Amino acid sequence: MENSSKVDSKIQGEALTASQKQRVNAIYHIYGDDSARIVKVVNGKGIRAWKTFLDNALRVYKARSNDADYYSALTHSFEIGILYSIEEISRVVNEERADLGLDTYFRRIDAQCEEDFLKVFYVEIVYEEVVEEGKRGKFIGYRPILKIKA
C-alpha cells in the first residue's frame, strides 16, 4: 500500500492522463520513480508503441541466466543518444553473443541483431533529410532514447 501512495504522489505532480497513470502502475515494479518520465516518452506506432515497449520491458525484467546476461551486455554496449546503423548494431550484437558463448545467428543475421537491440532500447528512428515535402528519406539507423533494462 505504501508503494501505491508513492506512485500517486509522483503522478499528481506529473499531469498524466488516466491512461498514462495506468501505464505507470504497470511498470512501477520495474522502473520505480522513473516510471512517469518513461510513460511520457513512450508513444508512437510499431517499435515505438506502448505495447511493444511493455512486452520488451517484461521480457527483459523476467529474463534469467544467459538471457539476462545478454540483455545486460547489450545495454552496456551502446550509448543513449548516439546514432547506430544496422551494420554497427549487427557487429556489436554478434560480438556480445560470441563473448557470452551464445549461438551464432546464421540466417537473417542483421534482422535478428536488430530485434535484439530493439528489445533493450527504446529508440528514435532516423531517416535522411529530404527536400521534397511529404517524402521520407532513406533509413539511416536508430538512436537509443532510453534503456529498457532497469
Backbone as CSV, one residue per row, in Angstrom:
resi,resn,N_x,N_y,N_z,CA_x,CA_y,CA_z,C_x,C_y,C_z
1,MET,0.819,-1.197,0.000,0.000,0.000,0.000,0.863,1.262,0.000
2,GLU,2.007,1.171,0.670,2.904,2.318,0.724,3.370,2.708,-0.680
3,ASN,3.677,1.711,-1.517,4.110,1.992,-2.878,3.056,2.715,-3.683
4,SER,1.770,2.342,-3.528,0.725,2.979,-4.332,0.574,4.453,-3.985
5,SER,0.712,4.821,-2.721,0.621,6.236,-2.373,1.834,6.997,-2.913
6,LYS,2.978,6.326,-2.944,4.183,6.914,-3.506,3.978,7.176,-5.003
7,VAL,3.409,6.201,-5.702,3.127,6.343,-7.127,2.141,7.470,-7.347
8,ASP,1.054,7.506,-6.558,0.033,8.543,-6.715,0.619,9.933,-6.535
9,SER,1.492,10.111,-5.544,2.054,11.443,-5.328,2.976,11.831,-6.486
10,LYS,3.700,10.886,-7.043,4.549,11.175,-8.197,3.694,11.564,-9.404
11,ILE,2.634,10.800,-9.611,1.770,11.018,-10.773,1.074,12.370,-10.679
12,GLN,0.599,12.755,-9.508,-0.131,14.007,-9.366,0.698,15.196,-9.826
13,GLY,1.977,15.182,-9.536,2.837,16.294,-9.931,3.226,16.248,-11.397
14,GLU,2.909,15.185,-12.088,3.348,14.995,-13.470,2.276,15.334,-14.500
15,ALA,1.046,15.607,-14.096,-0.049,15.912,-15.014,-0.203,14.831,-16.090
16,LEU,-0.360,13.599,-15.649,-0.543,12.472,-16.558,-2.022,12.236,-16.820
17,THR,-2.314,11.690,-17.984,-3.690,11.297,-18.288,-4.028,10.033,-17.506
18,ALA,-5.298,9.666,-17.500,-5.715,8.446,-16.810,-5.013,7.223,-17.396
19,SER,-4.899,7.187,-18.695,-4.216,6.078,-19.367,-2.743,6.025,-18.986
20,GLN,-2.094,7.177,-18.935,-0.687,7.229,-18.546,-0.496,6.780,-17.101
21,LYS,-1.429,7.140,-16.221,-1.340,6.701,-14.825,-1.409,5.183,-14.732
22,GLN,-2.265,4.582,-15.540,-2.368,3.123,-15.549,-1.060,2.507,-16.044
23,ARG,-0.469,3.126,-17.033,0.799,2.627,-17.564,1.911,2.745,-16.517
24,VAL,1.918,3.836,-15.776,2.892,3.991,-14.692,2.735,2.841,-13.711
25,ASN,1.510,2.540,-13.329,1.272,1.443,-12.397,1.739,0.106,-12.962
26,ALA,1.615,-0.067,-14.286,2.005,-1.321,-14.929,3.511,-1.543,-14.928
27,ILE,4.301,-0.481,-14.917,5.759,-0.640,-14.977,6.473,-0.197,-13.704
28,TYR,5.741,0.265,-12.701,6.376,0.793,-11.496,7.269,-0.240,-10.805
29,HIS,6.870,-1.500,-10.849,7.677,-2.553,-10.213,9.031,-2.741,-10.918
30,ILE,9.149,-2.253,-12.142,10.399,-2.365,-12.888,11.229,-1.086,-12.772
31,TYR,10.582,0.065,-12.968,11.299,1.334,-13.090,11.163,2.278,-11.897
32,GLY,10.289,1.968,-10.974,10.147,2.801,-9.792,9.796,4.240,-10.122
33,ASP,10.504,5.180,-9.511,10.198,6.602,-9.669,10.419,7.135,-11.088
34,ASP,11.128,6.395,-11.928,11.336,6.814,-13.323,10.139,6.493,-14.212
35,SER,9.171,5.761,-13.685,8.037,5.284,-14.495,7.265,6.408,-15.184
36,ALA,6.960,7.475,-14.476,6.187,8.577,-15.069,6.961,9.219,-16.218
37,ARG,8.241,9.428,-16.028,9.077,10.007,-17.091,9.082,9.089,-18.317
38,ILE,9.200,7.810,-18.096,9.234,6.841,-19.195,7.904,6.836,-19.942
39,VAL,6.813,6.816,-19.204,5.486,6.787,-19.829,5.273,8.006,-20.719
40,LYS,5.790,9.145,-20.292,5.640,10.358,-21.106,6.446,10.283,-22.398
41,VAL,7.539,9.531,-22.409,8.402,9.419,-23.585,7.882,8.367,-24.566
42,VAL,7.314,7.290,-24.037,6.916,6.159,-24.882,5.576,6.446,-25.547
43,ASN,5.655,6.762,-26.825,4.442,6.972,-27.614,4.801,6.823,-29.080
44,GLY,3.965,6.214,-29.800,4.236,6.022,-31.220,3.563,4.766,-31.726
45,LYS,4.021,4.340,-32.871,3.466,3.151,-33.507,4.589,2.156,-33.756
46,GLY,4.217,0.922,-33.996,5.207,-0.103,-34.316,6.187,-0.315,-33.193
47,ILE,7.481,-0.186,-33.498,8.505,-0.427,-32.472,8.512,0.639,-31.389
48,ARG,7.813,1.745,-31.618,7.748,2.817,-30.623,6.434,2.796,-29.833
49,ALA,5.608,1.779,-30.054,4.300,1.677,-29.407,4.441,1.247,-27.945
50,TRP,3.462,1.646,-27.149,3.435,1.267,-25.740,3.461,-0.249,-25.585
51,LYS,2.658,-0.965,-26.355,2.588,-2.424,-26.240,3.950,-3.054,-26.502
52,THR,4.639,-2.596,-27.523,5.964,-3.119,-27.838,6.926,-2.846,-26.693
53,PHE,6.888,-1.610,-26.176,7.750,-1.258,-25.046,7.458,-2.154,-23.846
54,LEU,6.182,-2.313,-23.509,5.806,-3.112,-22.341,6.214,-4.570,-22.523
55,ASP,5.973,-5.131,-23.699,6.387,-6.516,-23.967,7.887,-6.686,-23.752
56,ASN,8.672,-5.747,-24.282,10.127,-5.820,-24.127,10.548,-5.613,-22.677
57,ALA,9.924,-4.668,-21.996,10.262,-4.410,-20.591,10.015,-5.657,-19.745
58,LEU,8.896,-6.316,-19.968,8.583,-7.525,-19.203,9.513,-8.674,-19.582
59,ARG,9.834,-8.799,-20.856,10.758,-9.855,-21.311,12.120,-9.677,-20.642
60,VAL,12.627,-8.465,-20.642,13.937,-8.194,-20.052,13.875,-8.338,-18.527
61,TYR,12.809,-7.878,-17.915,12.637,-7.960,-16.456,12.597,-9.416,-15.991
62,LYS,11.928,-10.272,-16.750,11.773,-11.683,-16.379,12.955,-12.553,-16.797
63,ALA,13.864,-12.022,-17.587,14.971,-12.816,-18.112,15.837,-13.366,-16.981
64,ARG,16.310,-14.566,-17.186,17.175,-15.215,-16.203,18.424,-15.739,-16.905
65,SER,19.448,-15.956,-16.144,20.658,-16.625,-16.587,21.267,-15.998,-17.841
66,ASN,21.455,-16.806,-18.906,22.127,-16.331,-20.117,21.412,-15.160,-20.761
67,ASP,20.079,-15.205,-20.808,19.330,-14.102,-21.417,19.549,-12.808,-20.646
68,ALA,19.509,-12.886,-19.325,19.711,-11.692,-18.502,21.117,-11.117,-18.718
69,ASP,22.108,-11.991,-18.787,23.480,-11.544,-19.030,23.602,-10.901,-20.402
70,TYR,22.943,-11.496,-21.382,22.984,-10.987,-22.754,22.344,-9.604,-22.834
71,TYR,21.156,-9.454,-22.262,20.480,-8.158,-22.276,21.316,-7.103,-21.570
72,SER,21.927,-7.482,-20.465,22.773,-6.547,-19.727,23.985,-6.135,-20.568
73,ALA,24.613,-7.095,-21.233,25.771,-6.793,-22.075,25.388,-5.850,-23.210
74,LEU,24.245,-6.114,-23.846,23.807,-5.236,-24.935,23.533,-3.823,-24.421
75,THR,22.906,-3.729,-23.270,22.587,-2.435,-22.683,23.861,-1.612,-22.449
76,HIS,24.929,-2.274,-22.072,26.177,-1.571,-21.792,27.043,-1.355,-23.035
77,SER,26.663,-1.964,-24.154,27.475,-1.864,-25.372,27.098,-0.696,-26.277
78,PHE,25.983,-0.058,-25.972,25.517,1.070,-26.778,25.238,2.246,-25.857
79,GLU,25.393,3.455,-26.399,25.171,4.665,-25.611,23.869,5.347,-26.008
80,ILE,23.205,5.905,-25.023,21.993,6.686,-25.262,22.378,7.934,-26.060
81,GLY,21.546,8.262,-27.059,21.748,9.482,-27.822,22.675,9.373,-29.022
82,ILE,23.320,8.234,-29.200,24.238,8.029,-30.329,23.482,7.301,-31.443
83,LEU,23.693,7.721,-32.680,23.057,7.101,-33.839,23.839,5.858,-34.253
84,TYR,23.125,4.731,-34.407,23.743,3.471,-34.824,23.066,2.951,-36.084
85,SER,23.882,2.572,-37.068,23.367,1.937,-38.281,23.116,0.454,-37.979
86,ILE,22.389,-0.202,-38.850,22.137,-1.636,-38.687,23.464,-2.402,-38.692
87,GLU,24.402,-1.992,-39.537,25.697,-2.659,-39.603,26.438,-2.563,-38.269
88,GLU,26.424,-1.382,-37.660,27.082,-1.209,-36.357,26.399,-2.045,-35.288
89,ILE,25.090,-2.054,-35.309,24.330,-2.846,-34.341,24.660,-4.324,-34.511
90,SER,24.677,-4.788,-35.748,24.949,-6.195,-36.028,26.335,-6.609,-35.540
91,ARG,27.331,-5.769,-35.781,28.694,-6.086,-35.336,28.758,-6.240,-33.822
92,VAL,28.168,-5.302,-33.105,28.229,-5.324,-31.644,27.429,-6.504,-31.091
93,VAL,26.237,-6.721,-31.607,25.404,-7.822,-31.116,26.101,-9.158,-31.359
94,ASN,26.667,-9.351,-32.546,27.368,-10.603,-32.836,28.573,-10.795,-31.923
95,GLU,29.281,-9.720,-31.637,30.427,-9.812,-30.731,29.982,-10.203,-29.325
96,GLU,28.920,-9.567,-28.828,28.424,-9.895,-27.485,27.950,-11.347,-27.412
97,ARG,27.269,-11.800,-28.459,26.803,-13.196,-28.489,28.002,-14.151,-28.434
98,ALA,29.036,-13.844,-29.199,30.236,-14.693,-29.204,30.921,-14.673,-27.837
99,ASP,31.073,-13.474,-27.263,31.727,-13.344,-25.955,30.998,-14.124,-24.869
100,LEU,29.673,-14.217,-24.983,28.878,-14.916,-23.967,28.653,-16.389,-24.305
101,GLY,29.207,-16.842,-25.415,29.064,-18.243,-25.795,27.681,-18.610,-26.308
102,LEU,26.936,-17.612,-26.785,25.596,-17.869,-27.322,25.693,-18.314,-28.771
103,ASP,24.658,-18.992,-29.238,24.624,-19.463,-30.619,24.755,-18.299,-31.587
104,THR,25.424,-18.562,-32.683,25.594,-17.579,-33.756,24.329,-17.544,-34.605
105,TYR,23.958,-16.374,-35.061,22.851,-16.261,-35.996,23.366,-16.639,-37.388
106,PHE,22.642,-17.524,-38.089,23.063,-17.968,-39.417,22.188,-17.421,-40.530
107,ARG,20.950,-17.125,-40.239,20.010,-16.583,-41.231,19.463,-15.275,-40.697
108,ARG,19.159,-14.376,-41.638,18.586,-13.092,-41.246,19.412,-12.453,-40.123
109,ILE,20.715,-12.491,-40.275,21.625,-12.066,-39.210,21.355,-10.630,-38.784
110,ASP,21.340,-9.705,-39.742,21.101,-8.298,-39.391,19.739,-8.107,-38.749
111,ALA,18.720,-8.775,-39.267,17.362,-8.636,-38.729,17.276,-9.149,-37.298
112,GLN,17.920,-10.273,-37.007,17.885,-10.808,-35.642,18.667,-9.922,-34.672
113,CYS,19.781,-9.378,-35.148,20.566,-8.462,-34.308,19.758,-7.194,-34.018
114,GLU,19.084,-6.688,-35.042,18.231,-5.510,-34.879,17.125,-5.794,-33.860
115,GLU,16.497,-6.956,-33.949,15.442,-7.332,-32.997,15.982,-7.362,-31.573
116,ASP,17.169,-7.927,-31.388,17.762,-7.979,-30.048,18.048,-6.574,-29.524
117,PHE,18.586,-5.717,-30.364,18.862,-4.325,-29.994,17.572,-3.632,-29.552
118,LEU,16.498,-3.845,-30.314,15.222,-3.189,-30.016,14.534,-3.764,-28.789
119,LYS,14.976,-4.905,-28.310,14.437,-5.467,-27.065,14.968,-4.701,-25.855
120,VAL,16.146,-4.114,-25.988,16.763,-3.473,-24.818,16.828,-1.947,-24.893
121,PHE,16.376,-1.379,-26.032,16.371,0.079,-26.153,15.060,0.565,-26.760
122,TYR,14.578,1.688,-26.252,13.501,2.431,-26.885,14.210,3.469,-27.727
123,VAL,13.857,3.561,-29.008,14.673,4.313,-29.957,13.915,5.382,-30.715
124,GLU,14.697,6.289,-31.259,14.229,7.218,-32.281,14.685,6.613,-33.605
125,ILE,13.792,6.553,-34.578,14.137,6.052,-35.897,14.627,7.238,-36.722
126,VAL,15.807,7.124,-37.311,16.429,8.253,-38.005,16.471,7.992,-39.511
127,TYR,15.994,9.005,-40.255,15.994,8.968,-41.712,16.820,10.139,-42.233
128,GLU,17.303,10.012,-43.480,17.969,11.133,-44.139,16.975,12.272,-44.297
129,GLU,17.482,13.481,-44.308,16.609,14.613,-44.588,16.255,14.605,-46.069
130,VAL,15.014,14.980,-46.353,14.549,15.026,-47.735,14.042,16.424,-48.026
131,VAL,14.368,16.908,-49.207,13.967,18.256,-49.593,12.505,18.281,-50.030
132,GLU,12.033,17.218,-50.656,10.655,17.177,-51.140,9.684,16.999,-49.976
133,GLU,8.707,17.853,-49.935,7.716,17.808,-48.869,6.877,16.529,-48.986
134,GLY,6.604,15.917,-47.847,5.758,14.730,-47.823,6.488,13.424,-48.086
135,LYS,7.784,13.480,-48.357,8.557,12.264,-48.613,9.472,11.986,-47.434
136,ARG,9.656,10.717,-47.166,10.544,10.296,-46.092,11.880,9.899,-46.713
137,GLY,12.944,10.284,-46.079,14.270,9.938,-46.574,14.614,8.491,-46.312
138,LYS,15.764,8.101,-46.762,16.273,6.747,-46.586,16.566,6.495,-45.104
139,PHE,16.236,5.299,-44.634,16.508,4.905,-43.259,18.010,4.913,-43.016
140,ILE,18.421,5.557,-41.912,19.840,5.617,-41.545,20.140,4.668,-40.396
141,GLY,19.293,4.705,-39.360,19.552,3.854,-38.203,18.686,4.239,-37.017
142,TYR,19.150,3.837,-35.843,18.414,4.076,-34.605,19.267,4.862,-33.625
143,ARG,18.599,5.752,-32.883,19.236,6.496,-31.800,18.522,6.088,-30.508
144,PRO,19.205,5.339,-29.632,18.553,4.952,-28.375,18.167,6.177,-27.545
145,ILE,16.932,6.149,-27.037,16.406,7.225,-26.195,16.471,6.812,-24.724
146,LEU,16.125,5.550,-24.467,16.212,5.047,-23.100,16.442,3.549,-23.098
147,LYS,17.055,3.103,-22.016,17.333,1.675,-21.846,16.081,1.003,-21.297
148,ILE,15.717,-0.093,-21.905,14.557,-0.830,-21.409,14.923,-1.606,-20.159
149,LYS,16.161,-2.037,-20.051,16.598,-2.734,-18.857,16.761,-1.732,-17.718
150,ALA,16.038,-1.981,-16.640,16.066,-1.054,-15.487,17.401,-1.093,-14.770
